[in-house]
Coordinates of C-alpha atoms and ligand atoms in Angstrom, one line a residue:
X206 CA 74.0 -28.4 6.6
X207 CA 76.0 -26.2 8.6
X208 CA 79.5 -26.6 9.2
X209 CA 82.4 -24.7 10.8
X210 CA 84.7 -22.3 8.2
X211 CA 87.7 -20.6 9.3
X212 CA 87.3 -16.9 8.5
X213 CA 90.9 -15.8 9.3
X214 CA 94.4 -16.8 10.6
X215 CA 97.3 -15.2 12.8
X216 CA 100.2 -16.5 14.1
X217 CA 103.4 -15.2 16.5
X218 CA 106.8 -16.2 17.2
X219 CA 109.1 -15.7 19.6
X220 CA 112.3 -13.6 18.1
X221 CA 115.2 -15.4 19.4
X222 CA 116.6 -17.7 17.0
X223 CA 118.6 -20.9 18.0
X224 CA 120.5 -22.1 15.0
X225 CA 121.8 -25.8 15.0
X226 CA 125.4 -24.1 15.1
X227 CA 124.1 -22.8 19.0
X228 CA 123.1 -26.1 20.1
X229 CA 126.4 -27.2 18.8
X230 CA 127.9 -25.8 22.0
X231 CA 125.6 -26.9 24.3
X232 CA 125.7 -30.6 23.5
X233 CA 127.6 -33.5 21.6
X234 CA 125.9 -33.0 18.1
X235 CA 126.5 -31.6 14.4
X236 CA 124.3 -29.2 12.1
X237 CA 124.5 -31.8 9.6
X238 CA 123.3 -34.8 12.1
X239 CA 119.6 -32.3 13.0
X240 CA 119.4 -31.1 9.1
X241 CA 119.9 -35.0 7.8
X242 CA 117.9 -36.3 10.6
X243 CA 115.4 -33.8 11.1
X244 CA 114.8 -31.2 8.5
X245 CA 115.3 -28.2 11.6
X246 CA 118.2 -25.7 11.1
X247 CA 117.0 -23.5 13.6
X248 CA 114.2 -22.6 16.3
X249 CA 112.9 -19.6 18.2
X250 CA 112.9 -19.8 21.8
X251 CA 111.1 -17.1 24.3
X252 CA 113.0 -14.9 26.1
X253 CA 112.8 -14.7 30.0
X254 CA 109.4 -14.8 31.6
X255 CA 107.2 -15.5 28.5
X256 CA 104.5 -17.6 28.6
X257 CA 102.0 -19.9 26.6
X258 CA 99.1 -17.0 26.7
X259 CA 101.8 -14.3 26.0
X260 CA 102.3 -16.0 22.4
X261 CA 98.4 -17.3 22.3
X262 CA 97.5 -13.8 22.4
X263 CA 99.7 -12.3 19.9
X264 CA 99.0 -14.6 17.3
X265 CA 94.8 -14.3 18.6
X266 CA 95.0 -10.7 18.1
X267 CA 96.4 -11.1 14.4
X268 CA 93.5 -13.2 13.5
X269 CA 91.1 -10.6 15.0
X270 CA 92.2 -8.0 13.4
X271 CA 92.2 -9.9 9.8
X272 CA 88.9 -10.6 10.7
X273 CA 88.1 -7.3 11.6
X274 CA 86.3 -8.4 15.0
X275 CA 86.8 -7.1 18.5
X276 CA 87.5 -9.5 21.4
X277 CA 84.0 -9.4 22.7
X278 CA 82.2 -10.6 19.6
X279 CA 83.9 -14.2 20.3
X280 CA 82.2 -16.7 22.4
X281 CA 84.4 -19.3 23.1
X282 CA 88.0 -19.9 23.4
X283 CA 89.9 -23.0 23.1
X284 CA 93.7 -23.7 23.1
X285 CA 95.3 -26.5 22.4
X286 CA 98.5 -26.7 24.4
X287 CA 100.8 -29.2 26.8
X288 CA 103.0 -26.1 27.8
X289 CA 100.4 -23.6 29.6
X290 CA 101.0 -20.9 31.7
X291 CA 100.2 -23.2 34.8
X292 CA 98.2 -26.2 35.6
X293 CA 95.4 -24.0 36.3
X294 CA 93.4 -21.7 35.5
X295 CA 93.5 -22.9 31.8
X296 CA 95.5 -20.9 29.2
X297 CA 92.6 -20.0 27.7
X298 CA 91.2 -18.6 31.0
X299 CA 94.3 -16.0 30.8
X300 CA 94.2 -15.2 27.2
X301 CA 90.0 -14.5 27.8
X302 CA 91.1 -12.3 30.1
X303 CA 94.2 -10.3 28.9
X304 CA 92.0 -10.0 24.9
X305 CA 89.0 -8.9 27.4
X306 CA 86.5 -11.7 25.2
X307 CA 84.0 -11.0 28.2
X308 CA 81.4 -13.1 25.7
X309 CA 83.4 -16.5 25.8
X310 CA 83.8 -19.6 27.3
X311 CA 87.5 -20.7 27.5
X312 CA 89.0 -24.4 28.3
X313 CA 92.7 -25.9 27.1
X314 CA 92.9 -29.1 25.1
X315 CA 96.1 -31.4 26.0
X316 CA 96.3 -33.8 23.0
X317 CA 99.9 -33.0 22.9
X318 CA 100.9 -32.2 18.9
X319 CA 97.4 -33.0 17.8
X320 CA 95.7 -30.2 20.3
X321 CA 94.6 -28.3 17.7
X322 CA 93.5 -30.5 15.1
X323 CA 91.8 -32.1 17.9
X324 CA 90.4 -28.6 18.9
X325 CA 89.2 -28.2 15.5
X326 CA 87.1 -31.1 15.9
X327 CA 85.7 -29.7 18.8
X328 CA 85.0 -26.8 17.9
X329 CA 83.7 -27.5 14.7
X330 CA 81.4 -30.1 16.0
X331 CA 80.2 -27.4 18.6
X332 CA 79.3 -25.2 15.7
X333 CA 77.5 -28.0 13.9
X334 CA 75.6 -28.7 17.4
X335 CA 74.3 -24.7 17.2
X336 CA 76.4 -24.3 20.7
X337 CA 78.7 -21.5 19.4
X338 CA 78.8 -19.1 16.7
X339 CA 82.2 -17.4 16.9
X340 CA 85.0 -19.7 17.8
X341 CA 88.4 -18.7 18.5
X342 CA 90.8 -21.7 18.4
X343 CA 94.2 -21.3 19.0
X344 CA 97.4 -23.3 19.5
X345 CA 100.3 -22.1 21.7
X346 CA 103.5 -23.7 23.0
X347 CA 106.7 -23.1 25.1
X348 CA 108.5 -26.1 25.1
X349 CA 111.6 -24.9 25.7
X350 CA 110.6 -24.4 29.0
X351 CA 109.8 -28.0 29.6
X352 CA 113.5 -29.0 27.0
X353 CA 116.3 -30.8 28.9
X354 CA 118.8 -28.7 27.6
X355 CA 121.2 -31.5 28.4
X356 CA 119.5 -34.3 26.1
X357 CA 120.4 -33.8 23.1
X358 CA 118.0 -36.9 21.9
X359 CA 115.2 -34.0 22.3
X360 CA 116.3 -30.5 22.8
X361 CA 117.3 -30.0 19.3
X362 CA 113.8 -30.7 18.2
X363 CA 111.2 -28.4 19.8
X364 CA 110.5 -24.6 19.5
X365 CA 108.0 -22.4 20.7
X366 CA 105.3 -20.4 18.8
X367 CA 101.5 -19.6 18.8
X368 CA 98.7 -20.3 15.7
X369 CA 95.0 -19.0 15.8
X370 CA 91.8 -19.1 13.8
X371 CA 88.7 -17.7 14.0
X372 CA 86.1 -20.2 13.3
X373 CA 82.3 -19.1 12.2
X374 CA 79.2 -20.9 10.7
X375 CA 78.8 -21.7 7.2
X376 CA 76.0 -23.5 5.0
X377 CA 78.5 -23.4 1.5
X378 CA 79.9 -26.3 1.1
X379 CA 83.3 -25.6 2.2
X380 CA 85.0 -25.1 5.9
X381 CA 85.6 -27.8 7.7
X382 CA 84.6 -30.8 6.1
X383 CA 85.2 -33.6 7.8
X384 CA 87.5 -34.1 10.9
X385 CA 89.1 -37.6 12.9
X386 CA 90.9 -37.8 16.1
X387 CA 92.1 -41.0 17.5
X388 CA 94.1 -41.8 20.8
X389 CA 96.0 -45.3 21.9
X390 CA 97.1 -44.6 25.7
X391 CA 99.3 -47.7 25.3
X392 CA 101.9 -46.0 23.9
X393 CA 101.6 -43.4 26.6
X394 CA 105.6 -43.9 27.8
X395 CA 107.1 -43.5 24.1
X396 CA 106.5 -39.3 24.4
X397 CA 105.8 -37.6 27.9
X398 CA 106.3 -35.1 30.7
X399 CA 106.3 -37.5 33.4
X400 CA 106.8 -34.9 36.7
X401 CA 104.6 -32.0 38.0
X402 CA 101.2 -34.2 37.9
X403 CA 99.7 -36.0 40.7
X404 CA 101.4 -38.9 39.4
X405 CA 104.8 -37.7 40.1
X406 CA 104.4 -34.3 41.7
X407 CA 107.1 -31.8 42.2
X408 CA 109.9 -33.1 44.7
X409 CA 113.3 -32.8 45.5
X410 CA 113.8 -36.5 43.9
X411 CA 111.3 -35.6 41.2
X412 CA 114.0 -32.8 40.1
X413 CA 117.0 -35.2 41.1
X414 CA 115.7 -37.7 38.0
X415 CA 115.1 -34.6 35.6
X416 CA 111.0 -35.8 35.5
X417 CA 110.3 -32.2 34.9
X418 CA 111.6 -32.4 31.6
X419 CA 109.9 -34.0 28.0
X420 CA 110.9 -37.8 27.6
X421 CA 110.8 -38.9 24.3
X422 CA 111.7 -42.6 23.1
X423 CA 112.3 -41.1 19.4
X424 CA 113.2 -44.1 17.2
X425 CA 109.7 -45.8 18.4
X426 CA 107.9 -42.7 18.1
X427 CA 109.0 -41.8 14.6
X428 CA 107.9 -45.8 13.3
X429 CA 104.3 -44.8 15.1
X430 CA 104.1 -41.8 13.3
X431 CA 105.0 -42.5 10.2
X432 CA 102.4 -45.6 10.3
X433 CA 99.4 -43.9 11.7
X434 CA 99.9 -40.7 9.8
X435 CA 99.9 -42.7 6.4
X436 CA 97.1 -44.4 7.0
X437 CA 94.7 -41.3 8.5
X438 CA 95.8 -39.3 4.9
X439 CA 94.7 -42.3 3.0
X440 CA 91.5 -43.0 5.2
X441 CA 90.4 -39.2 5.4
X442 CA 90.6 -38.6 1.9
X443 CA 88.8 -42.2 0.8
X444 CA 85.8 -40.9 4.0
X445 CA 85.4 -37.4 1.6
X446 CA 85.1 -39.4 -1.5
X447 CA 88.4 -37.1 -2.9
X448 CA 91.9 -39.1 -4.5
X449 CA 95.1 -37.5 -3.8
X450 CA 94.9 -35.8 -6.5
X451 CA 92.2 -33.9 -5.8
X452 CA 94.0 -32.1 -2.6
X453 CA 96.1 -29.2 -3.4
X454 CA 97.8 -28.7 0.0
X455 CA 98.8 -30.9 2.9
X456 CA 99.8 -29.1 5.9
X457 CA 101.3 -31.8 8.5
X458 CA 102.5 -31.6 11.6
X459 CA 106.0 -30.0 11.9
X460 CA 108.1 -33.0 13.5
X461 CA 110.4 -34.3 11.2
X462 CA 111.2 -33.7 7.3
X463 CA 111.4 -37.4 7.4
X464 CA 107.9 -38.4 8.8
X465 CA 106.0 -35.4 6.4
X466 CA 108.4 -36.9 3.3
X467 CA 106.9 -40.6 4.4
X468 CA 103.4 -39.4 4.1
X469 CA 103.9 -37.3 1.0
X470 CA 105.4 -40.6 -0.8
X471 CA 102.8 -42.5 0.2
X472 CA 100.1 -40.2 -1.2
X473 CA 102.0 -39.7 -4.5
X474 CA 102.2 -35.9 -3.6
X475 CA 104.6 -33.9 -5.8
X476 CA 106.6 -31.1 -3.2
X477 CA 105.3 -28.4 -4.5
X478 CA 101.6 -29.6 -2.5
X479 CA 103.2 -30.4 0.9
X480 CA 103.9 -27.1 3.0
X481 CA 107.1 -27.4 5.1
X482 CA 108.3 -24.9 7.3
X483 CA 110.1 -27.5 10.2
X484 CA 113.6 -26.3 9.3
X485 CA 112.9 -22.3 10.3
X486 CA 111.1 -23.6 13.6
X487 CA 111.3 -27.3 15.2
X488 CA 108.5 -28.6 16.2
X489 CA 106.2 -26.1 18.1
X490 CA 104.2 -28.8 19.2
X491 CA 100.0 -27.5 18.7
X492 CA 101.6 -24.6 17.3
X493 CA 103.1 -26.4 14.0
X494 CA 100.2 -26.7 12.3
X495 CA 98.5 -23.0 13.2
X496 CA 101.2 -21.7 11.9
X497 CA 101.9 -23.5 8.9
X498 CA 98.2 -23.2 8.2
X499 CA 99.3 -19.0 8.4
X500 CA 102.1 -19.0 6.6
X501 CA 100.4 -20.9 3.5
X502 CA 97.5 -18.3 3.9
X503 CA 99.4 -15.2 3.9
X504 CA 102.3 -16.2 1.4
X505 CA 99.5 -17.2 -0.9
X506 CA 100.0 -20.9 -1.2
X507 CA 95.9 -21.4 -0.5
X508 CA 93.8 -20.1 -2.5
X509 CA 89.8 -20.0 -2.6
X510 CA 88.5 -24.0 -2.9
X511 CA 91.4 -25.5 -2.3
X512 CA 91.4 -28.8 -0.7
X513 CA 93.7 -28.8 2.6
X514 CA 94.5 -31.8 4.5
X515 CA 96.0 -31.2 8.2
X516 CA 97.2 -34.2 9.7
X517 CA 98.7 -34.3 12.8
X518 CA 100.4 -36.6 15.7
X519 CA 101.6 -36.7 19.0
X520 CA 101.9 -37.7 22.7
X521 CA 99.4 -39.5 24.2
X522 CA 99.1 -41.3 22.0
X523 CA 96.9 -39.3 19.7
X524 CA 96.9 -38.5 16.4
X525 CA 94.3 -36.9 14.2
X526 CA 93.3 -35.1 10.7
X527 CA 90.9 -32.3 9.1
X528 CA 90.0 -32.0 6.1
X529 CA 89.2 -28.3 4.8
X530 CA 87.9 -26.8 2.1
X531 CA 88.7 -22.9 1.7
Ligands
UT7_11 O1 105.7 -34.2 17.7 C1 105.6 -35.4 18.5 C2 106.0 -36.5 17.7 N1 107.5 -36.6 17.7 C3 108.0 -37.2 16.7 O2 107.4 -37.5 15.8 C4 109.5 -37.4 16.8 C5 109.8 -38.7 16.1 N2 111.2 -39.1 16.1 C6 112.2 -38.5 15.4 O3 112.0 -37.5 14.8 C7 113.6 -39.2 15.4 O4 113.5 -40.4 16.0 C8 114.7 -38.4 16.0 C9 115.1 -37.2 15.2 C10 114.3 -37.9 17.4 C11 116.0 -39.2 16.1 O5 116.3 -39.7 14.8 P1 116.6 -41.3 14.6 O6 117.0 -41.4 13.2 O7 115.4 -42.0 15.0 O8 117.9 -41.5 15.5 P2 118.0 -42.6 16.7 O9 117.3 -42.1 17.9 O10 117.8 -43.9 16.2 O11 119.6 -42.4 17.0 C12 120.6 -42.7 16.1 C13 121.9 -42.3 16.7 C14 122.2 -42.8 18.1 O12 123.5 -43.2 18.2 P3 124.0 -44.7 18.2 O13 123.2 -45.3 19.3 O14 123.5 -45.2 16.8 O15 125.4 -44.6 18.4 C15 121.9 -41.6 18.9 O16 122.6 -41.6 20.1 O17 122.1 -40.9 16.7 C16 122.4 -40.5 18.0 N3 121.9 -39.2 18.3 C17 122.5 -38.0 18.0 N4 123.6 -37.8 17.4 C18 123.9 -36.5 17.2 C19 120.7 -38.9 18.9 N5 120.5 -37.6 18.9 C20 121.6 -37.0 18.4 C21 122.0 -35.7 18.2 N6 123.1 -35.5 17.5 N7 121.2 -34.6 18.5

C-alpha cells in the first residue's frame, strides 16, 4: 500500500518578540494572568509589510534544502492558512511563484488551526490516489495583522510563524498512517473573522464595529476543545489498533497549556511525550503544529519509528488528527 511519508521539515519565524511584560502596556492585563491562563510568555510578530507567503517561503525553502530538492521537482503546493496575503490569488499561488515550483499546482486550505492537519489529509490522500508524487505542504500565519490590539480577551494569544514538509510516496510501513478531519459549522460564531467576506464586506461601518478583527468567545471555545480533542486522541489511536502507550510523541495544537495538559491527562501521557513550545510563540494558528513538528525534529525529540500523534483544533468549527509513523 502506498502511503504519504514526510521526507523533511522547515520552519520560520518572524524576529520580533512580544513578551507578556509589552502587552502589559497596551492593555489591562498581567504576565502572570497569560502564563496561568495560557502557557504564552511571549510571541513574535512580523515587522511592517510582511506577509503569509513571506514566512511560507522561508520556512518552504528550509525544508527544500533538508531535502536536498530544487523548487521545480515539487508538484503541488498546499497551505493551510486564514491569514493570506489576500483573498486571492491563493497563498500558495505567490509562494509557487516567488520558490519558481514551475511543476506544481498550488491552492490554500482555510480550516482555521486545523489547516494543516487537514492539509495533510489532503495531501496524503492525493498521494495514496497516485495524483502527486512530491507534495509540499505548508502552514503560514499572520495573525497579528487580523489581532484587535485593543481586546485583550484575544490579542495576547496569537503569533505569527510559517511550518513546511515535504511529503513523497512510500510503500514501508510508516508516513502517514492514518488521518481524521471533522467540522461542526454550528459553532461557527464561538471563533471568527466576521468582516472582509461577502458576508460583511469592507465598509466604513464594517471598520466602525472592529469586524475586521478575530472574534473569539474563549471560555466556550476552550470547553469545545478540550472535549473534541480528547476524544479524537482516544479514537485515533483505538482506529491504528496502538494504546497510549505505544505513542512516543504528541504534538498538539499550540493554543493553550491548559487544553494540551487536558488531553495529555486524559491519555495518561507522562510530559516528557507531549511537545510544548506555546509559551515562546502563542498560538500561530496552522503554523503551531508545522513548527512544533520542526522543532521536535531538529532538537532530536523524534527519532526513526516513532509514533507521533498531531492533533489539532480550530475555527470553523473543525478539528482534526494524524497519526505518523517516522
Ligand atoms: O486555536 C483556536 C482555538 N482557540 C482556543 O482553543 C482558545 C480557547 N480558549 C482559551 O484559551 C481561554 O478561554 C482564554 C485564554 C482565551 C481565556 O481564559 P479563561 O480561563 O477561559 O478566561 P475567561 O474568558 O473565562 O475570563 C476570566 C476572566 C474574565 O474576568 P471576569 O469576567 O471573571 O471578571 C475576563 O474578563 O479573566 C478576564 N480576562 C483577562 N484578565 C486579564 C480575559 N482576558 C484577560 C487578560 N488579562 N488578557
Amino acid at each position: 500500500m502506498i502511503r504519504g511519508k514526510i521526507i523533511a521539515t522547515g520552519s520560520y519565524v518572524p524576529e520580533n518578540v512580544i513578551t507578556n511584560l509589552d502587552l502589559e502596556k497596551i492593555v489591562e492585563t498581567s504576565d502572570d494572568w497569560i502564563t496561568e491562563r495560557t502557557g504564552i510568555k511571549e510571541r513574535r510578530i512580523v515587522n511592517g509589510s510582511q506577509a503569509a507567503s513571506d514566512l511560507a517561503c522561508e520556512a518552504a525553502t528550509l525544508a527544500l534544502k533538508r531535502a536536498h530538492l530544487k523548487a521545480r521537482d515539487i508538484d503541488l503546493i498546499v497551505v493551510g492558512t486564514i491569514s493570506g496575503d489576500m483573498p486571492f490569488p491563493s497563498t500558495a499561488c505567490a509562494v509557487q511563484n516567488r520558490l519558481g515550483a514551475k511543476n506544481a499546482a498550488a491552492f490554500d486550505v482555510n480550516a482555521a488551526c486545523s489547516g494543516f492537519v487537514y492539509g495533510l489529509h489532503i495531501v496524503n490522500n492525493l498521494i495514496r490516489g497516485g495524483a502527486h508524487n512530491r507534495v509540499l505542504l505548508i502552514g503560514a500565519e499572520v495573525l497579528s495583522k487580523f489581532t484587535d490590539w485593543e481586546d485583550r480577551t484575544t490579542c495576547i494569544l496569537f503569533g505569527d510563524g510559517a511550518g513546511a514538509v515535504i511529503i513523497e510516496p512510500t510503500k514501508e510501513r510508516r508516513g502517514i498512517l492514518s488521518t481524521n478531519i471533522h467540522s461542526d459549522g454550528n459553532f461557527g460564531d464561538l471563533i471568527m473573522l466576521p468582516g472582509g467576506g461577502s458576508r460583511n464586506p469592507c465598509s466604513r461601518d464594517s471598520i466602525i464595529k472592529r469586524l475586521h478583527f478575530i472574534k473569539m468567545k474563549g471560555n466556550e471555545t476552550f470547553k469545545v476543545a478540550v472535549r473534541t480533542l480528547e476524544e479524537i486522541a482516544v479514537r485515533t489511536l483505538e482506529e491504528n489498533n496502538l494504546t497510549a502507550e505505544d505513542l512516543d510523541l504528541l504534538i498538539p495544537h499550540q493554543a493553550n497549556i491548559r487544553i494540551i495538559q487536558a488531553t495529555a491527562k486524559r491519555l495518561n501521557l507522562p510530559p516528557e511525550k507531549v511537545f510544548v513550545n506555546i509559551a515562546k510563540y502563542g498560538n500561530t494558528s496552522a503554523a503551531s503544529i508545522p513548527i512544533a513538528l520542526d522543532e521536535a525534529v531538529t532538537s532530536g525529540r523524534v527519532k526513526d519509528g516513532d509514533n507521533i500523534l498531531l492533533e489539532a483544533f480550530g475555527g470553523g468549527l473543525t478539528w482534526a488528527s494524524a497519526l505518523l509513523r517516522w
